[in-house]
PDB file of C-alpha atoms in Angstrom:
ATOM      1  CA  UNK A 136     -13.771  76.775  76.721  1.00 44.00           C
ATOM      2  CA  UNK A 137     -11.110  79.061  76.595  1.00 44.00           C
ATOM      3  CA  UNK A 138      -8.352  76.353  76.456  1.00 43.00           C
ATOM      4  CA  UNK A 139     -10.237  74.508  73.725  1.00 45.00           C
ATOM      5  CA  UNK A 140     -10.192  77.864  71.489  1.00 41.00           C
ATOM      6  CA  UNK A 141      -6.545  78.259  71.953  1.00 44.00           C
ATOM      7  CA  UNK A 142      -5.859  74.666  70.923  1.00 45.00           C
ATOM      8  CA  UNK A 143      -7.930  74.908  68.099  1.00 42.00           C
ATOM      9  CA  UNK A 144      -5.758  78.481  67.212  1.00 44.00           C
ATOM     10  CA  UNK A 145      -2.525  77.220  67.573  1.00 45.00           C
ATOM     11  CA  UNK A 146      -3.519  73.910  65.503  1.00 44.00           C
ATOM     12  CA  UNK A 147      -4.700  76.098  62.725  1.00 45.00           C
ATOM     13  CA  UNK A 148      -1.265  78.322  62.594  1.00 45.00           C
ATOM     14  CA  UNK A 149       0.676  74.915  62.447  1.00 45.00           C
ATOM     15  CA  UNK A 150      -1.143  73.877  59.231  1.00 42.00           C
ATOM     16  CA  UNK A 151      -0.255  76.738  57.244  1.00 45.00           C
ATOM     17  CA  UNK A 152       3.578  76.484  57.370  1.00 44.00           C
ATOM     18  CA  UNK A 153       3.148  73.056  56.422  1.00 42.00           C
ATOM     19  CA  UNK A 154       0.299  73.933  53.611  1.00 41.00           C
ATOM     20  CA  UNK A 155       2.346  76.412  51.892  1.00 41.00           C
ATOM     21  CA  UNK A 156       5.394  74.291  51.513  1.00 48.00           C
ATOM     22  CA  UNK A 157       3.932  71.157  50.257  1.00 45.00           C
ATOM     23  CA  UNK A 158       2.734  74.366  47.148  1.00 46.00           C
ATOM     24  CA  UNK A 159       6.171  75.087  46.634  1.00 41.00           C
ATOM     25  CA  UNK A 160       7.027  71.641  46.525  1.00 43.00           C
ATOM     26  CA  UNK A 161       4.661  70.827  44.046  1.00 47.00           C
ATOM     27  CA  UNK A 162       5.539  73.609  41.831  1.00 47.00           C
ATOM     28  CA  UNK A 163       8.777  72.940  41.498  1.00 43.00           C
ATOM     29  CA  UNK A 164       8.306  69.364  40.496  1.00 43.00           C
ATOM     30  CA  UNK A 165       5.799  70.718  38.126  1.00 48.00           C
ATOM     31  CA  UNK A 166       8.915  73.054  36.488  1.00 46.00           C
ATOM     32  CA  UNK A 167      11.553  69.832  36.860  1.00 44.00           C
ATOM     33  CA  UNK A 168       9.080  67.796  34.883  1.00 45.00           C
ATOM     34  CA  UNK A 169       8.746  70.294  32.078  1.00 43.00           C
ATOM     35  CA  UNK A 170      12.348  70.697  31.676  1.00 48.00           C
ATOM     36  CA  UNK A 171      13.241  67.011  31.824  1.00 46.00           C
ATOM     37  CA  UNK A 172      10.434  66.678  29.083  1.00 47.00           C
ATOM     38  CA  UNK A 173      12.045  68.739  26.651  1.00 43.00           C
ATOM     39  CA  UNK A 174      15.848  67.535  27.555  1.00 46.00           C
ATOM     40  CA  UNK A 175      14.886  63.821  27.510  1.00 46.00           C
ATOM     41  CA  UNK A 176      12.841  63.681  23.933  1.00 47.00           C
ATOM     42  CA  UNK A 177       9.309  64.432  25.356  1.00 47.00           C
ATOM     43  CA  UNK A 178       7.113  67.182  24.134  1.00 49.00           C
ATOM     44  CA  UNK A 179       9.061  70.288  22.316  1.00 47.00           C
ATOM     45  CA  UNK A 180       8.130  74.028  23.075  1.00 46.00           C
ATOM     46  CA  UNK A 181       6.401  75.742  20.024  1.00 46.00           C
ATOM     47  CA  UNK A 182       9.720  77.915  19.265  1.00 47.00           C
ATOM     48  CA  UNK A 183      12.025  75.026  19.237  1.00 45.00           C
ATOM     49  CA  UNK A 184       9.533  73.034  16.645  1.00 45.00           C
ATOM     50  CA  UNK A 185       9.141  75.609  14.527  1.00 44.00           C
ATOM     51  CA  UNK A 186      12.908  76.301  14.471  1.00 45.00           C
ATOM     52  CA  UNK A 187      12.942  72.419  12.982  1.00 49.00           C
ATOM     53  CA  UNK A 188      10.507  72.387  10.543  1.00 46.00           C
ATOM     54  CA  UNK A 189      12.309  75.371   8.890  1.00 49.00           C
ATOM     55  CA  UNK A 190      15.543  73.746   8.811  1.00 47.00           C
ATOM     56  CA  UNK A 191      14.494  70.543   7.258  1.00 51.00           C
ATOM     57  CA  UNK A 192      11.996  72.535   4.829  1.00 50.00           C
ATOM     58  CA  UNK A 193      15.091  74.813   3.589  1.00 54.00           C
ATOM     59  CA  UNK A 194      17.255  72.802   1.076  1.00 53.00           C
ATOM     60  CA  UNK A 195      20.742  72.361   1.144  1.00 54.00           C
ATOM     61  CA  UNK A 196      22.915  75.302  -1.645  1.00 56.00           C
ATOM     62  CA  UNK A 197      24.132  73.391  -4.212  1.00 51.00           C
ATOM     63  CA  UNK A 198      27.839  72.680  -4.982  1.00 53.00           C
ATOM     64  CA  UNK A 199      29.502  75.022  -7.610  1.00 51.00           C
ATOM     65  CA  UNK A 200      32.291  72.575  -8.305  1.00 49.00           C
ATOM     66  CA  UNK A 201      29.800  69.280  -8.697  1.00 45.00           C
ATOM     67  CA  UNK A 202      27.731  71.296 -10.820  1.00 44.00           C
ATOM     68  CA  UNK A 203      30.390  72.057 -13.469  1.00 48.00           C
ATOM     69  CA  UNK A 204      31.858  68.679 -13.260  1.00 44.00           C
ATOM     70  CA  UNK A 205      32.001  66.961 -16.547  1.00 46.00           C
ATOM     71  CA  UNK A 206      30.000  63.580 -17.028  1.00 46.00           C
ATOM     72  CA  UNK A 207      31.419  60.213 -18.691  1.00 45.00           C
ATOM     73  CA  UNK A 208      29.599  60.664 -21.176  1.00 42.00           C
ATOM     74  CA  UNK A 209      30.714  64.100 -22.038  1.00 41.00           C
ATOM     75  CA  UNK A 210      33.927  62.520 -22.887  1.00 42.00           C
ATOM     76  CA  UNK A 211      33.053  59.475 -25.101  1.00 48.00           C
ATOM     77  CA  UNK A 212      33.874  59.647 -28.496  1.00 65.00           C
ATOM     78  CA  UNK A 213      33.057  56.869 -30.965  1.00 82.00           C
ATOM     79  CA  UNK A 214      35.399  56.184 -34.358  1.00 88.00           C
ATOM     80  CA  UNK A 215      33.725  56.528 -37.634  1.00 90.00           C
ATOM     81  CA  UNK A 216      33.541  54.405 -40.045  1.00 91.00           C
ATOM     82  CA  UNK A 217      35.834  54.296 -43.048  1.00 93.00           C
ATOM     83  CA  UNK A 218      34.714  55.714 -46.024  1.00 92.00           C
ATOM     84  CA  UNK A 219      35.849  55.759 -49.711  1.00 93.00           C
ATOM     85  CA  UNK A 220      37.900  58.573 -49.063  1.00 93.00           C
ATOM     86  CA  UNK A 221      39.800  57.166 -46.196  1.00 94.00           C
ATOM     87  CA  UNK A 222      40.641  54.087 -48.089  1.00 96.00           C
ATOM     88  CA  UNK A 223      42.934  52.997 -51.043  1.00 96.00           C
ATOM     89  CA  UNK A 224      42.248  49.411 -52.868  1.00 97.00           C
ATOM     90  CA  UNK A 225      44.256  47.013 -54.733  1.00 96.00           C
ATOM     91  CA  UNK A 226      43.715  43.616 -56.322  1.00 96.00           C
ATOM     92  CA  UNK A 227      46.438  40.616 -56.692  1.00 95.00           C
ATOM     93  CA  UNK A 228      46.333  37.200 -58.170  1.00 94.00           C
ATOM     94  CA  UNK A 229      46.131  34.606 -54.924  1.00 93.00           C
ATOM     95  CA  UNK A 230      48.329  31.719 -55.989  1.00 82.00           C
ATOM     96  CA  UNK A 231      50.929  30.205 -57.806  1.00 77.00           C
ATOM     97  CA  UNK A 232      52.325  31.520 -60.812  1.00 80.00           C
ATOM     98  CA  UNK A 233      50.937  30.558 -64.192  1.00 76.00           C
ATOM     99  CA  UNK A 234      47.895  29.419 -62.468  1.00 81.00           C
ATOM    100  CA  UNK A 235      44.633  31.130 -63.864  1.00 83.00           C
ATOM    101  CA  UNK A 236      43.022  33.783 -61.435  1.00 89.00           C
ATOM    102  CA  UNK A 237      40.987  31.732 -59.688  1.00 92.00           C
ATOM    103  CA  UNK A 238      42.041  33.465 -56.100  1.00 95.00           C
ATOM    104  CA  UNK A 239      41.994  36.996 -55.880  1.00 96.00           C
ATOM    105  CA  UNK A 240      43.804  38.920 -52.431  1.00 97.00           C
ATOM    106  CA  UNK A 241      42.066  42.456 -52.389  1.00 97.00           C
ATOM    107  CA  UNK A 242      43.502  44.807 -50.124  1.00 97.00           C
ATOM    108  CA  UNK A 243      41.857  48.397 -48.469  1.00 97.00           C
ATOM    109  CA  UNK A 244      44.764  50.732 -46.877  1.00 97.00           C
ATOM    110  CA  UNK A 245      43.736  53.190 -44.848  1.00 97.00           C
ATOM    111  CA  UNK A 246      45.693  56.614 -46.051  1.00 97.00           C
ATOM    112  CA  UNK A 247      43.658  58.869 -44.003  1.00 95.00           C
ATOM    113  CA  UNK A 248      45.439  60.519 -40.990  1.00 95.00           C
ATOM    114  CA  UNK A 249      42.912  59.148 -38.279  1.00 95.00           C
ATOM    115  CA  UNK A 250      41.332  55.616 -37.681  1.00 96.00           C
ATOM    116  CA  UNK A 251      38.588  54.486 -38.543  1.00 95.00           C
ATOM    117  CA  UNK A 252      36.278  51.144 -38.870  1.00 95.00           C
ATOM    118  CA  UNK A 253      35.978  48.545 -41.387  1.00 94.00           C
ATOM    119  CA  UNK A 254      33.142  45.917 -41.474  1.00 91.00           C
ATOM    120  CA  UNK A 255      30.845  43.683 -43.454  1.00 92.00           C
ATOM    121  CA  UNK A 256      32.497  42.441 -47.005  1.00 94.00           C
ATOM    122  CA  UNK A 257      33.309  44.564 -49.885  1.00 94.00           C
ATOM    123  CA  UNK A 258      30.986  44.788 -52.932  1.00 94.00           C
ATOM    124  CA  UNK A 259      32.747  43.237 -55.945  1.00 96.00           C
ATOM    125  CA  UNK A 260      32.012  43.403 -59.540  1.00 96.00           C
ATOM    126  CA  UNK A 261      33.628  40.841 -61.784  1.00 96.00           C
ATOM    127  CA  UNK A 262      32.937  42.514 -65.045  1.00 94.00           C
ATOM    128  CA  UNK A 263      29.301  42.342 -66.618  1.00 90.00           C
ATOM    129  CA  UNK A 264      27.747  40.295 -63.728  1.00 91.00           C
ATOM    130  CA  UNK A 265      24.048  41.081 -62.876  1.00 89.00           C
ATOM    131  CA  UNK A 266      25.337  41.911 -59.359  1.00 91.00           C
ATOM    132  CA  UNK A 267      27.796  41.651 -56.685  1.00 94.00           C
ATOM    133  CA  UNK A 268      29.744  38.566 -55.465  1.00 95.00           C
ATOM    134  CA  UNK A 269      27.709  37.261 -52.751  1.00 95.00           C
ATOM    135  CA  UNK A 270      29.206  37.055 -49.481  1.00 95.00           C
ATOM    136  CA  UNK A 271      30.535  33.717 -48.379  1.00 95.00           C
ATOM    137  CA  UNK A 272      28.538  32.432 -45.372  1.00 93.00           C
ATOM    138  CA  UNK A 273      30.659  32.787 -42.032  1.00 93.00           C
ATOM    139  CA  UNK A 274      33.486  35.197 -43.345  1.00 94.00           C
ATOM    140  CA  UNK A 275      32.550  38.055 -42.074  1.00 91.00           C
ATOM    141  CA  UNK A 276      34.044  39.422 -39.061  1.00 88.00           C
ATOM    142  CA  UNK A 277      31.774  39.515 -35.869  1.00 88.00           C
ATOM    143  CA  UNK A 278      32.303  43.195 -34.845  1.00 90.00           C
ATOM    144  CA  UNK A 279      33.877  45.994 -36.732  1.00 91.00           C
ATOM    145  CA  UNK A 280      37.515  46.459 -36.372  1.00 94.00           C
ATOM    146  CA  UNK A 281      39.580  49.806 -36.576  1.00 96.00           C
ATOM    147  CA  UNK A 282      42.040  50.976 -38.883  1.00 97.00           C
ATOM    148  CA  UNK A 283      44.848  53.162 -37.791  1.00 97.00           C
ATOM    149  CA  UNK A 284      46.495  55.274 -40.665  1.00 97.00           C
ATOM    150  CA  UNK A 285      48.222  52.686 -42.243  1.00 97.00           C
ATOM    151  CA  UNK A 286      47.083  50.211 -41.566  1.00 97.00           C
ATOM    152  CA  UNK A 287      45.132  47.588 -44.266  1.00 97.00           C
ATOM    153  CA  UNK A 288      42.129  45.178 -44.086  1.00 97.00           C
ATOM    154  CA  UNK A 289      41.547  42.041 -46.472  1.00 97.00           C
ATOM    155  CA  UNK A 290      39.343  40.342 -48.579  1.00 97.00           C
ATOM    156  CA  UNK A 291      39.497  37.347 -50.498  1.00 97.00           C
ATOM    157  CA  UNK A 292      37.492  36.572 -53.987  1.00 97.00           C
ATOM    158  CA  UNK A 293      36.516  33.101 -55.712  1.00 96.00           C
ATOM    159  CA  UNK A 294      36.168  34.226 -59.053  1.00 95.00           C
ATOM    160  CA  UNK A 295      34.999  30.868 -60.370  1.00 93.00           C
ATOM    161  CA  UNK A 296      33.253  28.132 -57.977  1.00 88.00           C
ATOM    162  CA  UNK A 297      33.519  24.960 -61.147  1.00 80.00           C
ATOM    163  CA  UNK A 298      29.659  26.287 -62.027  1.00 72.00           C
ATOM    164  CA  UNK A 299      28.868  26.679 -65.485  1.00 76.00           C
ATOM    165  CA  UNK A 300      28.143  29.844 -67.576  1.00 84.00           C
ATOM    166  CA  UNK A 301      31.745  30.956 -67.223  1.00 91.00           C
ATOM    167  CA  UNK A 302      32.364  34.699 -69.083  1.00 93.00           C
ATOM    168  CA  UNK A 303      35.872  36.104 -69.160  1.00 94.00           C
ATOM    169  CA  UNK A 304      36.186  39.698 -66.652  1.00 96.00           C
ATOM    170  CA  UNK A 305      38.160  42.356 -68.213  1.00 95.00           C
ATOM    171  CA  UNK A 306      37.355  44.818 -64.974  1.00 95.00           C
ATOM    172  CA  UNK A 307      36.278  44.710 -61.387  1.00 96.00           C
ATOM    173  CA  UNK A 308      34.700  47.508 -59.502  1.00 96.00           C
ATOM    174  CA  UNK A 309      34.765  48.029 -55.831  1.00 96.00           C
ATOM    175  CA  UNK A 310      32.566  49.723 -53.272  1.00 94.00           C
ATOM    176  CA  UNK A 311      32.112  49.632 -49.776  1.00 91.00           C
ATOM    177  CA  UNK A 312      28.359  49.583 -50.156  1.00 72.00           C
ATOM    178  CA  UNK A 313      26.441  50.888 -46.975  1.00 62.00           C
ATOM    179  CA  UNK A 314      27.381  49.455 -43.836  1.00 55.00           C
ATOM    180  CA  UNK A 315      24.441  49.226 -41.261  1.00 54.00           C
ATOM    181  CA  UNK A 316      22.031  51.297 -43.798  1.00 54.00           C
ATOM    182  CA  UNK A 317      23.703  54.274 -42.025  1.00 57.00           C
ATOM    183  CA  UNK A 318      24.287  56.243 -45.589  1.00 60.00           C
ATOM    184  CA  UNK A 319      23.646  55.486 -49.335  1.00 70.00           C
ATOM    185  CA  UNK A 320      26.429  53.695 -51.010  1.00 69.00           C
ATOM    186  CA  UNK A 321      29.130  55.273 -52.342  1.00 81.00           C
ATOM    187  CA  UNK A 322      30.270  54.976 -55.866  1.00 87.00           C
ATOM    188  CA  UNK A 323      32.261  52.644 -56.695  1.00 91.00           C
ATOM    189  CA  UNK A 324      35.896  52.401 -57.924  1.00 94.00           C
ATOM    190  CA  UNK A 325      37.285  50.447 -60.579  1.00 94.00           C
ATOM    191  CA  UNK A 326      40.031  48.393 -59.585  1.00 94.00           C
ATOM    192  CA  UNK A 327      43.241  47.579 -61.573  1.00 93.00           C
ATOM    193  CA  UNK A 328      42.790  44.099 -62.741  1.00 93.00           C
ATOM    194  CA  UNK A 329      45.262  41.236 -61.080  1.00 91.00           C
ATOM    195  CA  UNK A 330      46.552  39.887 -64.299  1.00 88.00           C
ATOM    196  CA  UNK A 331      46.858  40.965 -67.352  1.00 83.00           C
ATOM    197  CA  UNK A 332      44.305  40.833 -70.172  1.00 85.00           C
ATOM    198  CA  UNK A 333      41.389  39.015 -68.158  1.00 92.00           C
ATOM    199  CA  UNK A 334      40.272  35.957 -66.254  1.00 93.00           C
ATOM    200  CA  UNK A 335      37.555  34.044 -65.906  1.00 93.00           C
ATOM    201  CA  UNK A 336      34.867  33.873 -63.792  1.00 95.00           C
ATOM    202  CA  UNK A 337      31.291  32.180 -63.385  1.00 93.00           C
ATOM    203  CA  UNK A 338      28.079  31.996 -61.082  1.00 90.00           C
ATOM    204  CA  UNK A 339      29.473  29.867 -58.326  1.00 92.00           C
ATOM    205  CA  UNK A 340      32.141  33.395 -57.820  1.00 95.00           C
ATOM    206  CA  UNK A 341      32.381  34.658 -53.732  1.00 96.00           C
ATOM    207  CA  UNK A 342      33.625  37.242 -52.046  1.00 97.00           C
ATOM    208  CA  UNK A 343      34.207  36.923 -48.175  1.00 97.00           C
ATOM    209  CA  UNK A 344      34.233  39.315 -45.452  1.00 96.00           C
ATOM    210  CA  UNK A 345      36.668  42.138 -44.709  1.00 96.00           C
ATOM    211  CA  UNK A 346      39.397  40.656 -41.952  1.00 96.00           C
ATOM    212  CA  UNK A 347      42.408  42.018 -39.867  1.00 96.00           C
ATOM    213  CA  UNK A 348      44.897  39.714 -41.550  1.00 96.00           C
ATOM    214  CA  UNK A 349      45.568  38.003 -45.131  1.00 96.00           C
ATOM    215  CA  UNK A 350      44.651  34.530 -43.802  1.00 96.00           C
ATOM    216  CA  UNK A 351      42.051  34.921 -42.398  1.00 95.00           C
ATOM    217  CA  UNK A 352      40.780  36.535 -45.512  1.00 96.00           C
ATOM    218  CA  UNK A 353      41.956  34.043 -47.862  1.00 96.00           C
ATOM    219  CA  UNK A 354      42.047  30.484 -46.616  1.00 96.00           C
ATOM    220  CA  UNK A 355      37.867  30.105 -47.217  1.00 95.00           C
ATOM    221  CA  UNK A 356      38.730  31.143 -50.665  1.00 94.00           C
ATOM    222  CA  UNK A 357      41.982  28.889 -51.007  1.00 93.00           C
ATOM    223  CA  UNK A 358      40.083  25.690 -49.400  1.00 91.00           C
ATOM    224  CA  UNK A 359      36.839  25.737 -51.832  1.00 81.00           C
TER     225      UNK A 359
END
């Protein structure tokens, strides 16, 4: 009996050594785990994700010097177009000498000191007509064109087209009329006449678009 006690004491004292370490063992795999859990990706502690959140809720300061850059569109500045004021006119007989004014070169200089853009066809006046020379089809210039001081634009008038009712012109008026509908029209100018005395004229009369250059101004008028 007394041997069976002691073996049953010293099997007892063996088992706690070994019971306490596999403890420790366990807690420090417990503590390894958490650690590589937060190194590797896996769950965050409750400071570190609330240390996040506020950095992506806070916005970034703005940049003084993008803030007060100037935009493209700052910069962009249109031309306007010429008005009555800008522009001097002049009329010539288009042709050969002793020929009646059939052909007639009108010419707008810009005298202003800054350019400015020409378009659509002048409105003409030959003398008492009920209205102005209408606009030969295809004469006028696709886009508006600019001016610098100086610098002229052309227009070319068929003063009679071999119609009847012929009356004889003894002055012309001019006026730029209102391009786009962007204004009223101006009032118009009375040009010097291209010969002297008068000319005739009749209901077949034309007037073609403003252009960059004499011939393209004045061979539709020359060739009808």
């Amino acid at each position: 009996m007394r041997t069976a006690a002691r073996r049953a004491r010293r099997a007892h004292s063996t088992w706690k050594p070994y019971a306490v370490g596999a403890a420790v063992a366990a807690a420090l795999l417990a503590t390894t785990a958490c650690e590589g859990d937060s190194d590797e990706g896996g769950p965050v502690p409750p400071s570190a994700s609330a240390s996040q959140s506020q950095s992506q809720a806070t916005p970034p300061a703005p940049d003084d010097d993008a803030s007060e850059a100037p935009t493209d569109g700052d910069d962009a500045v249109g031309t306007d177009l010429c008005a009555m004021k800008d522009l001097t006119f002049a009329a010539s007989k288009y042709g050969e000498r002793g020929e009646p004014a059939r052909h007639i070169m009108v010419v707008a200089t810009n005298e202003s000191d800054k350019e400015c853009e020409i378009q659509n066809a002048p409105e003409i006046m030959l003398g008492d007509a009920q209205g102005p020379a209408p606009v030969m089809e295809g004469t006028e210039a696709d886009e508006p064109f600019t001016l610098a001081p100086g610098e002229k634009a052309y227009a070319g008038v068929l003063a009679t087209g071999g119609n009847r009712d012929t009356y004889e012109v003894t002055f012309m008026t001019l006026t730029l009329g209102s391009p786009g509908g962007e204004a009223e029209a101006e009032e118009p100018v009375e040009l010097e006449m291209p010969t002297e005395g008068s000319f005739q004229a009749d209901d077949g009369q034309r007037v073609t678009g403003w252009q960059p250059t004499e011939g393209l101004a004045m061979r539709p008028v020359t060739q009808s």
